[in-house]
mmCIF file of C-alpha atoms in Angstrom:
data_model
loop_
_atom_site.group_PDB
_atom_site.id
_atom_site.type_symbol
_atom_site.label_atom_id
_atom_site.label_comp_id
_atom_site.label_asym_id
_atom_site.label_seq_id
_atom_site.Cartn_x
_atom_site.Cartn_y
_atom_site.Cartn_z
ATOM 1 C CA MET A 1 -27.208 -34.669 5.958
ATOM 2 C CA SER A 2 -23.571 -35.112 6.991
ATOM 3 C CA GLU A 3 -21.929 -32.360 9.008
ATOM 4 C CA SER A 4 -19.653 -31.481 6.117
ATOM 5 C CA THR A 5 -22.504 -31.295 3.555
ATOM 6 C CA ASP A 6 -24.459 -29.220 5.994
ATOM 7 C CA ARG A 7 -21.589 -26.777 6.481
ATOM 8 C CA ASP A 8 -21.185 -26.509 2.688
ATOM 9 C CA ALA A 9 -24.902 -25.780 2.226
ATOM 10 C CA ARG A 10 -24.884 -23.078 4.910
ATOM 11 C CA HIS A 11 -21.755 -21.598 3.321
ATOM 12 C CA LYS A 12 -23.465 -21.446 -0.071
ATOM 13 C CA ALA A 13 -26.581 -19.781 1.279
ATOM 14 C CA ARG A 14 -24.482 -17.191 3.170
ATOM 15 C CA MET A 15 -22.398 -16.460 0.060
ATOM 16 C CA GLN A 16 -25.506 -16.060 -2.089
ATOM 17 C CA ARG A 17 -26.876 -13.425 0.280
ATOM 18 C CA LYS A 18 -23.517 -11.681 0.292
ATOM 19 C CA LYS A 19 -23.311 -11.680 -3.530
ATOM 20 C CA ALA A 20 -26.827 -10.189 -3.795
ATOM 21 C CA LEU A 21 -25.854 -7.373 -1.417
ATOM 22 C CA ILE A 22 -22.600 -6.608 -3.257
ATOM 23 C CA ASP A 23 -24.250 -6.664 -6.703
ATOM 24 C CA GLU A 24 -26.839 -4.201 -5.438
ATOM 25 C CA LYS A 25 -24.129 -1.822 -4.147
ATOM 26 C CA ILE A 26 -22.285 -1.937 -7.438
ATOM 27 C CA ALA A 27 -25.452 -1.174 -9.390
ATOM 28 C CA GLN A 28 -26.047 1.871 -7.178
ATOM 29 C CA ALA A 29 -22.589 3.250 -7.776
ATOM 30 C CA GLN A 30 -23.076 5.071 -11.105
ATOM 31 C CA ASP A 31 -20.903 8.141 -11.329
ATOM 32 C CA GLU A 32 -17.347 8.008 -12.603
ATOM 33 C CA TYR A 33 -14.908 10.786 -11.781
ATOM 34 C CA GLY A 34 -11.432 11.205 -10.477
ATOM 35 C CA LEU A 35 -11.102 10.510 -6.789
ATOM 36 C CA LEU A 36 -9.067 12.098 -4.080
ATOM 37 C CA LEU A 37 -7.614 9.358 -1.797
ATOM 38 C CA VAL A 38 -5.834 10.054 1.421
ATOM 39 C CA HIS A 39 -3.576 7.522 3.201
ATOM 40 C CA SER A 40 -2.766 8.596 6.721
ATOM 41 C CA GLY A 41 -2.007 7.122 10.169
ATOM 42 C CA ASN A 42 1.136 6.025 12.040
ATOM 43 C CA GLY A 43 1.430 2.614 10.438
ATOM 44 C CA LYS A 44 3.351 1.437 7.408
ATOM 45 C CA GLY A 45 1.963 1.159 3.882
ATOM 46 C CA LYS A 46 0.818 4.739 3.250
ATOM 47 C CA SER A 47 3.352 5.351 0.494
ATOM 48 C CA SER A 48 3.799 1.741 -0.673
ATOM 49 C CA SER A 49 0.042 1.479 -1.139
ATOM 50 C CA ALA A 50 0.199 4.567 -3.365
ATOM 51 C CA PHE A 51 3.042 2.975 -5.337
ATOM 52 C CA GLY A 52 0.994 -0.214 -5.708
ATOM 53 C CA MET A 53 -1.732 1.957 -7.255
ATOM 54 C CA VAL A 54 0.881 3.347 -9.643
ATOM 55 C CA ALA A 55 1.589 -0.258 -10.763
ATOM 56 C CA ARG A 56 -2.121 -0.911 -11.125
ATOM 57 C CA ALA A 57 -2.658 2.260 -13.161
ATOM 58 C CA LEU A 58 0.260 1.399 -15.452
ATOM 59 C CA GLY A 59 -1.320 -1.984 -16.002
ATOM 60 C CA HIS A 60 -4.342 -0.177 -17.365
ATOM 61 C CA GLY A 61 -2.266 2.103 -19.602
ATOM 62 C CA ILE A 62 -2.915 5.119 -17.424
ATOM 63 C CA ARG A 63 -0.098 7.766 -17.289
ATOM 64 C CA VAL A 64 1.103 8.675 -13.809
ATOM 65 C CA GLY A 65 2.748 11.619 -12.089
ATOM 66 C CA VAL A 66 4.598 11.305 -8.753
ATOM 67 C CA VAL A 67 5.850 14.065 -6.514
ATOM 68 C CA GLN A 68 7.718 13.038 -3.362
ATOM 69 C CA PHE A 69 7.635 15.988 -0.991
ATOM 70 C CA ILE A 70 10.196 14.535 1.376
ATOM 71 C CA LYS A 71 13.204 12.694 0.093
ATOM 72 C CA GLY A 72 14.231 10.217 2.733
ATOM 73 C CA ALA A 73 17.543 8.530 2.350
ATOM 74 C CA ALA A 74 15.169 5.632 2.761
ATOM 75 C CA SER A 75 12.858 5.873 -0.227
ATOM 76 C CA THR A 76 14.977 4.838 -3.170
ATOM 77 C CA GLY A 77 13.670 1.465 -4.398
ATOM 78 C CA GLU A 78 10.401 2.665 -5.891
ATOM 79 C CA GLU A 79 12.087 5.689 -7.444
ATOM 80 C CA THR A 80 14.718 3.482 -9.110
ATOM 81 C CA PHE A 81 12.043 1.162 -10.399
ATOM 82 C CA PHE A 82 9.481 3.630 -11.706
ATOM 83 C CA ARG A 83 12.151 5.727 -13.400
ATOM 84 C CA ARG A 84 12.544 2.789 -15.785
ATOM 85 C CA PHE A 85 9.317 4.036 -17.502
ATOM 86 C CA PRO A 86 9.884 7.705 -18.309
ATOM 87 C CA GLU A 87 7.170 7.725 -20.939
ATOM 88 C CA GLU A 88 4.574 6.423 -18.470
ATOM 89 C CA VAL A 89 5.655 7.888 -15.155
ATOM 90 C CA SER A 90 6.705 11.521 -14.572
ATOM 91 C CA TYR A 91 8.694 11.135 -11.318
ATOM 92 C CA HIS A 92 9.833 14.065 -9.175
ATOM 93 C CA VAL A 93 11.680 13.971 -5.846
ATOM 94 C CA MET A 94 11.787 17.264 -3.977
ATOM 95 C CA GLY A 95 13.285 18.307 -0.669
ATOM 96 C CA GLU A 96 16.579 17.125 0.702
ATOM 97 C CA GLY A 97 15.816 14.830 3.544
ATOM 98 C CA PHE A 98 13.498 14.640 6.492
ATOM 99 C CA THR A 99 12.967 17.819 8.360
ATOM 100 C CA TRP A 100 14.753 16.487 11.437
ATOM 101 C CA GLU A 101 17.780 15.875 9.218
ATOM 102 C CA THR A 102 17.865 19.375 7.773
ATOM 103 C CA GLN A 103 16.796 21.484 10.748
ATOM 104 C CA ASP A 104 16.276 24.523 8.558
ATOM 105 C CA ARG A 105 12.648 25.619 8.363
ATOM 106 C CA GLN A 106 13.075 28.312 5.733
ATOM 107 C CA ARG A 107 14.779 25.987 3.342
ATOM 108 C CA ASP A 108 12.109 23.320 3.929
ATOM 109 C CA ILE A 109 9.435 25.910 3.018
ATOM 110 C CA ALA A 110 11.215 26.894 -0.190
ATOM 111 C CA LYS A 111 11.630 23.231 -1.162
ATOM 112 C CA ALA A 112 7.947 22.474 -0.469
ATOM 113 C CA GLN A 113 6.844 25.393 -2.622
ATOM 114 C CA GLU A 114 9.120 24.255 -5.495
ATOM 115 C CA ALA A 115 7.567 20.815 -5.167
ATOM 116 C CA TRP A 116 4.038 22.249 -5.259
ATOM 117 C CA ALA A 117 4.817 24.080 -8.497
ATOM 118 C CA VAL A 118 5.656 20.656 -10.030
ATOM 119 C CA ALA A 119 2.486 19.143 -8.541
ATOM 120 C CA ARG A 120 0.364 21.957 -10.064
ATOM 121 C CA ARG A 121 1.732 21.201 -13.550
ATOM 122 C CA LEU A 122 0.727 17.530 -13.102
ATOM 123 C CA LEU A 123 -2.692 18.543 -11.711
ATOM 124 C CA SER A 124 -3.364 20.568 -14.851
ATOM 125 C CA ASP A 125 -2.270 17.860 -17.347
ATOM 126 C CA GLU A 126 -5.230 16.026 -18.816
ATOM 127 C CA SER A 127 -2.900 13.226 -20.105
ATOM 128 C CA VAL A 128 -2.028 12.252 -16.501
ATOM 129 C CA GLY A 129 -4.631 9.917 -14.996
ATOM 130 C CA LEU A 130 -3.140 9.468 -11.565
ATOM 131 C CA VAL A 131 -1.107 11.885 -9.439
ATOM 132 C CA VAL A 132 0.672 10.731 -6.283
ATOM 133 C CA LEU A 133 1.570 13.469 -3.803
ATOM 134 C CA ASP A 134 3.718 11.464 -1.450
ATOM 135 C CA GLU A 135 4.221 12.882 2.109
ATOM 136 C CA LEU A 136 2.189 15.996 1.176
ATOM 137 C CA ASN A 137 0.454 15.712 4.585
ATOM 138 C CA ILE A 138 3.779 16.299 6.358
ATOM 139 C CA ALA A 139 4.450 19.472 4.413
ATOM 140 C CA LEU A 140 0.928 20.744 5.241
ATOM 141 C CA LYS A 141 1.166 19.763 8.890
ATOM 142 C CA HIS A 142 4.389 21.783 9.308
ATOM 143 C CA GLY A 143 2.777 24.735 7.594
ATOM 144 C CA TYR A 144 5.252 24.618 4.600
ATOM 145 C CA LEU A 145 2.267 24.913 2.266
ATOM 146 C CA GLU A 146 -1.181 26.511 2.643
ATOM 147 C CA LEU A 147 -3.991 23.991 2.780
ATOM 148 C CA ASP A 148 -6.555 26.235 1.009
ATOM 149 C CA ALA A 149 -4.304 26.836 -1.952
ATOM 150 C CA VAL A 150 -3.363 23.162 -2.202
ATOM 151 C CA LEU A 151 -7.043 22.064 -2.070
ATOM 152 C CA ALA A 152 -8.002 24.651 -4.687
ATOM 153 C CA ASP A 153 -5.390 23.269 -7.117
ATOM 154 C CA ILE A 154 -6.524 19.711 -6.429
ATOM 155 C CA GLU A 155 -10.128 20.679 -6.877
ATOM 156 C CA ALA A 156 -9.348 22.343 -10.215
ATOM 157 C CA ARG A 157 -7.775 19.220 -11.762
ATOM 158 C CA PRO A 158 -9.103 17.366 -14.825
ATOM 159 C CA LEU A 159 -12.424 15.650 -14.164
ATOM 160 C CA LEU A 160 -11.167 12.043 -14.508
ATOM 161 C CA GLN A 161 -7.757 12.459 -12.775
ATOM 162 C CA HIS A 162 -7.219 10.547 -9.557
ATOM 163 C CA VAL A 163 -5.048 11.959 -6.779
ATOM 164 C CA VAL A 164 -3.438 10.106 -3.843
ATOM 165 C CA VAL A 165 -2.137 12.085 -0.898
ATOM 166 C CA THR A 166 0.003 10.320 1.710
ATOM 167 C CA GLY A 167 1.591 11.106 4.999
ATOM 168 C CA ARG A 168 0.761 10.905 8.709
ATOM 169 C CA GLY A 169 -1.246 13.626 10.412
ATOM 170 C CA ALA A 170 -3.596 14.508 7.545
ATOM 171 C CA LEU A 171 -5.263 17.855 8.350
ATOM 172 C CA PRO A 172 -9.028 17.856 8.970
ATOM 173 C CA GLY A 173 -9.615 19.897 5.846
ATOM 174 C CA MET A 174 -7.776 17.339 3.747
ATOM 175 C CA ILE A 175 -9.883 14.511 5.195
ATOM 176 C CA GLU A 176 -13.037 16.589 4.580
ATOM 177 C CA ALA A 177 -12.058 17.078 0.909
ATOM 178 C CA ALA A 178 -11.161 13.397 0.285
ATOM 179 C CA ASP A 179 -13.414 10.801 -1.302
ATOM 180 C CA THR A 180 -11.598 7.929 0.455
ATOM 181 C CA VAL A 181 -9.502 8.060 3.572
ATOM 182 C CA THR A 182 -7.568 5.100 4.846
ATOM 183 C CA GLU A 183 -5.819 5.065 8.207
ATOM 184 C CA MET A 184 -2.818 2.762 8.430
ATOM 185 C CA SER A 185 -2.224 1.755 12.089
ATOM 186 C CA LEU A 186 0.715 0.006 13.488
ATOM 187 C CA VAL A 187 -0.280 -3.182 15.340
ATOM 188 C CA LYS A 188 3.212 -4.646 15.737
ATOM 189 C CA HIS A 189 6.602 -3.582 14.295
ATOM 190 C CA ALA A 190 9.862 -5.523 14.068
ATOM 191 C CA PHE A 191 11.852 -2.284 13.889
ATOM 192 C CA LYS A 192 10.752 -1.440 17.459
ATOM 193 C CA SER A 193 12.029 -4.740 18.746
ATOM 194 C CA GLY A 194 15.535 -4.282 17.415
ATOM 195 C CA VAL A 195 15.615 -5.311 13.738
ATOM 196 C CA LYS A 196 17.502 -3.173 11.304
ATOM 197 C CA ALA A 197 15.527 -1.310 8.594
ATOM 198 C CA GLN A 198 15.787 -3.488 5.523
ATOM 199 C CA LYS A 199 16.355 -2.845 1.847
ATOM 200 C CA GLY A 200 13.360 -3.664 -0.237
ATOM 201 C CA ILE A 201 10.996 -3.643 2.741
ATOM 202 C CA GLU A 202 11.529 -0.415 4.656
ATOM 203 C CA PHE A 203 13.027 1.563 1.762
ATOM 204 C CA MET B 1 13.476 38.163 18.452
ATOM 205 C CA SER B 2 10.632 38.263 15.877
ATOM 206 C CA GLU B 3 7.773 35.781 16.133
ATOM 207 C CA SER B 4 8.897 34.037 12.951
ATOM 208 C CA THR B 5 12.542 33.722 14.010
ATOM 209 C CA ASP B 6 11.441 32.440 17.394
ATOM 210 C CA ARG B 7 9.239 29.828 15.741
ATOM 211 C CA ASP B 8 12.137 28.736 13.536
ATOM 212 C CA ALA B 9 14.466 28.425 16.548
ATOM 213 C CA ARG B 10 11.921 26.264 18.448
ATOM 214 C CA HIS B 11 11.421 24.166 15.332
ATOM 215 C CA LYS B 12 15.183 23.583 15.051
ATOM 216 C CA ALA B 13 15.560 22.582 18.679
ATOM 217 C CA ARG B 14 12.656 20.131 18.431
ATOM 218 C CA MET B 15 13.986 18.599 15.273
ATOM 219 C CA GLN B 16 17.480 18.179 16.810
ATOM 220 C CA ARG B 17 15.983 16.174 19.714
ATOM 221 C CA LYS B 18 13.962 14.098 17.276
ATOM 222 C CA LYS B 19 16.990 13.323 15.138
ATOM 223 C CA ALA B 20 19.024 12.230 18.179
ATOM 224 C CA LEU B 21 16.244 9.830 19.187
ATOM 225 C CA ILE B 22 15.945 8.346 15.704
ATOM 226 C CA ASP B 23 19.677 7.927 15.251
ATOM 227 C CA GLU B 24 19.801 6.028 18.527
ATOM 228 C CA LYS B 25 16.976 3.683 17.455
ATOM 229 C CA ILE B 26 18.713 2.910 14.159
ATOM 230 C CA ALA B 27 21.978 2.130 15.964
ATOM 231 C CA GLN B 28 20.136 -0.313 18.193
ATOM 232 C CA ALA B 29 18.588 -2.227 15.303
ATOM 233 C CA GLN B 30 21.392 -4.579 14.335
ATOM 234 C CA ASP B 31 20.031 -7.866 13.038
ATOM 235 C CA GLU B 32 19.151 -8.421 9.430
ATOM 236 C CA TYR B 33 16.838 -11.218 8.419
ATOM 237 C CA GLY B 34 13.739 -11.811 6.292
ATOM 238 C CA LEU B 35 10.573 -10.346 7.784
ATOM 239 C CA LEU B 36 7.018 -11.647 7.851
ATOM 240 C CA LEU B 37 4.713 -8.708 7.319
ATOM 241 C CA VAL B 38 0.921 -8.872 7.651
ATOM 242 C CA HIS B 39 -1.514 -6.319 6.136
ATOM 243 C CA SER B 40 -4.963 -6.730 7.550
ATOM 244 C CA GLY B 41 -8.068 -4.674 8.434
ATOM 245 C CA ASN B 42 -11.209 -3.562 6.584
ATOM 246 C CA GLY B 43 -9.690 -0.567 4.814
ATOM 247 C CA LYS B 44 -8.123 -0.245 1.412
ATOM 248 C CA GLY B 45 -4.398 -0.598 0.681
ATOM 249 C CA LYS B 46 -3.647 -4.077 1.996
ATOM 250 C CA SER B 47 -2.838 -5.473 -1.421
ATOM 251 C CA SER B 48 -1.708 -2.287 -3.085
ATOM 252 C CA SER B 49 0.756 -1.735 -0.315
ATOM 253 C CA ALA B 50 2.184 -5.223 -0.978
ATOM 254 C CA PHE B 51 2.421 -4.349 -4.653
ATOM 255 C CA GLY B 52 4.196 -1.091 -3.797
ATOM 256 C CA MET B 53 6.756 -3.235 -1.929
ATOM 257 C CA VAL B 54 7.165 -5.342 -5.053
ATOM 258 C CA ALA B 55 8.091 -2.181 -6.950
ATOM 259 C CA ARG B 56 10.473 -1.173 -4.221
ATOM 260 C CA ALA B 57 12.146 -4.620 -4.188
ATOM 261 C CA LEU B 58 12.495 -4.607 -7.994
ATOM 262 C CA GLY B 59 14.191 -1.227 -7.696
ATOM 263 C CA HIS B 60 16.792 -2.912 -5.482
ATOM 264 C CA GLY B 61 17.268 -5.839 -7.940
ATOM 265 C CA ILE B 62 15.497 -8.287 -5.652
ATOM 266 C CA ARG B 63 13.528 -11.109 -7.367
ATOM 267 C CA VAL B 64 9.863 -11.407 -6.371
ATOM 268 C CA GLY B 65 7.245 -14.114 -6.192
ATOM 269 C CA VAL B 66 3.464 -13.329 -6.065
ATOM 270 C CA VAL B 67 0.599 -15.697 -5.387
ATOM 271 C CA GLN B 68 -2.896 -14.270 -5.472
ATOM 272 C CA PHE B 69 -5.131 -16.600 -3.571
ATOM 273 C CA ILE B 70 -8.332 -14.984 -4.746
ATOM 274 C CA LYS B 71 -8.726 -13.756 -8.297
ATOM 275 C CA GLY B 72 -11.187 -10.885 -8.209
ATOM 276 C CA ALA B 73 -12.509 -9.704 -11.533
ATOM 277 C CA ALA B 74 -11.234 -6.553 -9.939
ATOM 278 C CA SER B 75 -7.506 -7.164 -9.531
ATOM 279 C CA THR B 76 -6.124 -7.049 -13.058
ATOM 280 C CA GLY B 77 -4.022 -3.890 -13.299
ATOM 281 C CA GLU B 78 -1.149 -4.952 -11.090
ATOM 282 C CA GLU B 79 -1.103 -8.427 -12.726
ATOM 283 C CA THR B 80 -0.911 -6.941 -16.256
ATOM 284 C CA PHE B 81 1.827 -4.595 -15.123
ATOM 285 C CA PHE B 82 4.102 -7.009 -13.234
ATOM 286 C CA ARG B 83 3.773 -9.716 -15.897
ATOM 287 C CA ARG B 84 5.888 -7.394 -18.052
ATOM 288 C CA PHE B 85 8.913 -8.581 -16.041
ATOM 289 C CA PRO B 86 8.863 -12.379 -16.163
ATOM 290 C CA GLU B 87 12.575 -12.626 -15.279
ATOM 291 C CA GLU B 88 12.085 -10.569 -12.162
ATOM 292 C CA VAL B 89 8.555 -11.446 -10.976
ATOM 293 C CA SER B 90 7.079 -14.924 -10.811
ATOM 294 C CA TYR B 91 3.367 -14.120 -10.857
ATOM 295 C CA HIS B 92 0.617 -16.662 -10.080
ATOM 296 C CA VAL B 93 -3.132 -16.100 -9.859
ATOM 297 C CA MET B 94 -5.139 -18.878 -8.282
ATOM 298 C CA GLY B 95 -8.780 -19.394 -7.641
ATOM 299 C CA GLU B 96 -11.558 -18.250 -9.836
ATOM 300 C CA GLY B 97 -13.225 -15.345 -8.193
ATOM 301 C CA PHE B 98 -14.385 -14.352 -4.763
ATOM 302 C CA THR B 99 -16.011 -17.063 -2.766
ATOM 303 C CA TRP B 100 -19.348 -15.268 -2.889
ATOM 304 C CA GLU B 101 -19.128 -15.433 -6.665
ATOM 305 C CA THR B 102 -18.365 -19.141 -6.793
ATOM 306 C CA GLN B 103 -20.498 -20.484 -3.909
ATOM 307 C CA ASP B 104 -18.737 -23.813 -4.036
ATOM 308 C CA ARG B 105 -16.753 -24.542 -0.903
ATOM 309 C CA GLN B 106 -15.107 -27.788 -2.077
ATOM 310 C CA ARG B 107 -13.841 -26.156 -5.234
ATOM 311 C CA ASP B 108 -12.507 -23.169 -3.235
ATOM 312 C CA ILE B 109 -10.593 -25.594 -0.963
ATOM 313 C CA ALA B 110 -9.056 -27.402 -3.878
ATOM 314 C CA LYS B 111 -7.986 -24.158 -5.481
ATOM 315 C CA ALA B 112 -6.503 -22.803 -2.241
ATOM 316 C CA GLN B 113 -4.459 -26.000 -1.880
ATOM 317 C CA GLU B 114 -3.160 -25.738 -5.449
ATOM 318 C CA ALA B 115 -2.208 -22.124 -4.713
ATOM 319 C CA TRP B 116 -0.371 -23.207 -1.557
ATOM 320 C CA ALA B 117 1.712 -25.697 -3.507
ATOM 321 C CA VAL B 118 2.918 -22.802 -5.681
ATOM 322 C CA ALA B 119 3.543 -20.676 -2.633
ATOM 323 C CA ARG B 120 5.698 -23.500 -1.071
ATOM 324 C CA ARG B 121 7.904 -23.593 -4.146
ATOM 325 C CA LEU B 122 8.564 -19.856 -3.865
ATOM 326 C CA LEU B 123 9.134 -20.184 -0.083
ATOM 327 C CA SER B 124 11.893 -22.707 -0.756
ATOM 328 C CA ASP B 125 13.619 -20.727 -3.505
ATOM 329 C CA GLU B 126 16.692 -18.871 -2.278
ATOM 330 C CA SER B 127 16.773 -16.687 -5.380
ATOM 331 C CA VAL B 128 13.442 -15.095 -4.441
ATOM 332 C CA GLY B 129 13.869 -12.241 -1.957
ATOM 333 C CA LEU B 130 10.217 -11.259 -1.483
ATOM 334 C CA VAL B 131 7.098 -13.433 -1.583
ATOM 335 C CA VAL B 132 3.686 -11.823 -1.646
ATOM 336 C CA LEU B 133 0.832 -14.073 -0.502
ATOM 337 C CA ASP B 134 -2.130 -11.930 -1.510
ATOM 338 C CA GLU B 135 -5.443 -12.593 0.292
ATOM 339 C CA LEU B 136 -3.973 -15.602 2.046
ATOM 340 C CA ASN B 137 -5.760 -14.442 5.249
ATOM 341 C CA ILE B 138 -9.155 -14.989 3.499
ATOM 342 C CA ALA B 139 -8.249 -18.576 2.606
ATOM 343 C CA LEU B 140 -7.163 -19.221 6.189
ATOM 344 C CA LYS B 141 -10.192 -17.541 7.739
ATOM 345 C CA HIS B 142 -12.545 -19.750 5.665
ATOM 346 C CA GLY B 143 -10.551 -22.845 6.670
ATOM 347 C CA TYR B 144 -9.451 -23.586 3.134
ATOM 348 C CA LEU B 145 -5.863 -24.014 4.398
ATOM 349 C CA GLU B 146 -4.489 -25.155 7.745
ATOM 350 C CA LEU B 147 -2.804 -22.325 9.630
ATOM 351 C CA ASP B 148 -0.201 -24.567 11.289
ATOM 352 C CA ALA B 149 0.980 -26.028 8.008
ATOM 353 C CA VAL B 150 1.095 -22.641 6.380
ATOM 354 C CA LEU B 151 3.104 -21.134 9.246
ATOM 355 C CA ALA B 152 5.566 -24.094 9.229
ATOM 356 C CA ASP B 153 6.273 -23.525 5.528
ATOM 357 C CA ILE B 154 6.735 -19.773 6.085
ATOM 358 C CA GLU B 155 9.026 -20.408 9.043
ATOM 359 C CA ALA B 156 11.191 -22.823 6.971
ATOM 360 C CA ARG B 157 11.854 -20.255 4.206
ATOM 361 C CA PRO B 158 15.393 -18.944 3.334
ATOM 362 C CA LEU B 159 16.820 -16.697 6.099
ATOM 363 C CA LEU B 160 16.825 -13.456 4.143
ATOM 364 C CA GLN B 161 13.493 -13.902 2.323
ATOM 365 C CA HIS B 162 10.710 -11.437 3.156
ATOM 366 C CA VAL B 163 7.035 -12.495 3.099
ATOM 367 C CA VAL B 164 4.016 -10.259 2.929
ATOM 368 C CA VAL B 165 0.565 -11.729 3.780
ATOM 369 C CA THR B 166 -2.524 -9.697 3.004
ATOM 370 C CA GLY B 167 -6.274 -9.997 3.589
ATOM 371 C CA ARG B 168 -8.768 -8.902 6.161
ATOM 372 C CA GLY B 169 -9.431 -10.993 9.288
ATOM 373 C CA ALA B 170 -5.847 -12.176 9.922
ATOM 374 C CA LEU B 171 -5.966 -15.133 12.360
ATOM 375 C CA PRO B 172 -4.411 -14.521 15.816
ATOM 376 C CA GLY B 173 -1.759 -17.146 15.037
ATOM 377 C CA MET B 174 -0.714 -15.262 11.928
ATOM 378 C CA ILE B 175 -0.459 -11.995 13.889
ATOM 379 C CA GLU B 176 1.553 -13.772 16.541
ATOM 380 C CA ALA B 177 4.010 -15.098 13.981
ATOM 381 C CA ALA B 178 4.434 -11.782 12.153
ATOM 382 C CA ASP B 179 7.277 -9.291 12.616
ATOM 383 C CA THR B 180 5.222 -6.379 11.456
ATOM 384 C CA VAL B 181 1.397 -6.090 11.383
ATOM 385 C CA THR B 182 -0.418 -3.130 9.848
ATOM 386 C CA GLU B 183 -4.099 -2.595 10.134
ATOM 387 C CA MET B 184 -5.721 -0.650 7.320
ATOM 388 C CA SER B 185 -8.947 1.003 8.521
ATOM 389 C CA LEU B 186 -11.522 2.715 6.465
ATOM 390 C CA VAL B 187 -12.192 6.248 7.624
ATOM 391 C CA LYS B 188 -14.248 7.367 4.648
ATOM 392 C CA HIS B 189 -15.043 5.618 1.338
ATOM 393 C CA ALA B 190 -16.420 7.157 -1.897
ATOM 394 C CA PHE B 191 -17.714 3.713 -3.002
ATOM 395 C CA LYS B 192 -20.146 3.776 -0.101
ATOM 396 C CA SER B 193 -21.563 7.129 -1.067
ATOM 397 C CA GLY B 194 -22.473 6.030 -4.591
ATOM 398 C CA VAL B 195 -19.366 6.277 -6.774
ATOM 399 C CA LYS B 196 -18.586 3.450 -9.235
ATOM 400 C CA ALA B 197 -15.490 1.276 -8.643
ATOM 401 C CA GLN B 198 -12.867 2.800 -10.919
ATOM 402 C CA LYS B 199 -10.178 1.308 -13.151
ATOM 403 C CA GLY B 200 -6.688 2.024 -11.898
ATOM 404 C CA ILE B 201 -7.924 2.842 -8.417
ATOM 405 C CA GLU B 202 -10.109 0.046 -7.173
ATOM 406 C CA PHE B 203 -8.752 -2.620 -9.526
#
């Protein structure tokens, strides 16, 4: 047997074992219900991953609601794009900039509470299959919203509705409540080594 | 001073220091050029984050190219959605399923090389501002493509073109070449505790 044929044969055997394992796992996973997904960590991709899921949901004909709890001067591209589809995406941007831009705690609290009122409407709308609560973790971490009240509203949503919560510093109670938690960690970042934040990539 | 007023004042002072630091960092970041971003790790969100960046780029009027190196039965939502915009997104799906589905190494190699020929065309097209090379890391890890040749083509792209490479197990040479590397780690996953993969979320 040549070295290459041998390598191919070993590859095939390994892949057969892997397929058997994966098929078994899929067969075990029976229940279908709306998931609560949390994207946290200090790395990039927490929000963009949520917006990728919006694209995926729209591809399946699922209606989507988005609430951005913190309007950065930076996050305009996805808003411009998804506002093209007002029948499919209900898009809401709350707040008026990062908290270190505004420096007014009472105003931030009022804005967060207005945003939550919008989120609650989406969380009680059966026609919405996916709700993105972008940067909600930040509002919770600063105490602008009560975790218990937020989790109660999320818990009370329609059975098949998925929810994605993003933002660094997810509170332990949010992680506890979630079905899936992904931590995005920064391994290396061009911005730190002196490259300007770039349109279409950073915002 | 009441406890609440005191807390607000401390908050304001902390946020002012934070803003000063951030403004300084932004001023230092002067250069503008196309970035190479890598999304790796075992967690979710590597591909969906890249597709979120596609949405963001489209919001800025930037044309996008996508090559999916591995067609999972699973990844159909984003394809269906972005194919709605053929003038703005050049979308290519290569391969015929995960390698543990096909179990044929020679065919996988041939498919990966066809896919790379498409990627090269996008990487030499000045009108394309963002190129997504989805699951390229998998093709490299299995040795279906040569890392050096791939990096040379990426290096030779138009100056302002951004590239996003996804897939677990990024090779050290890919990480070395990247401007930004994000590691997506799984903290908790519903799929593991017996919930079926769900349309609009997992695929």
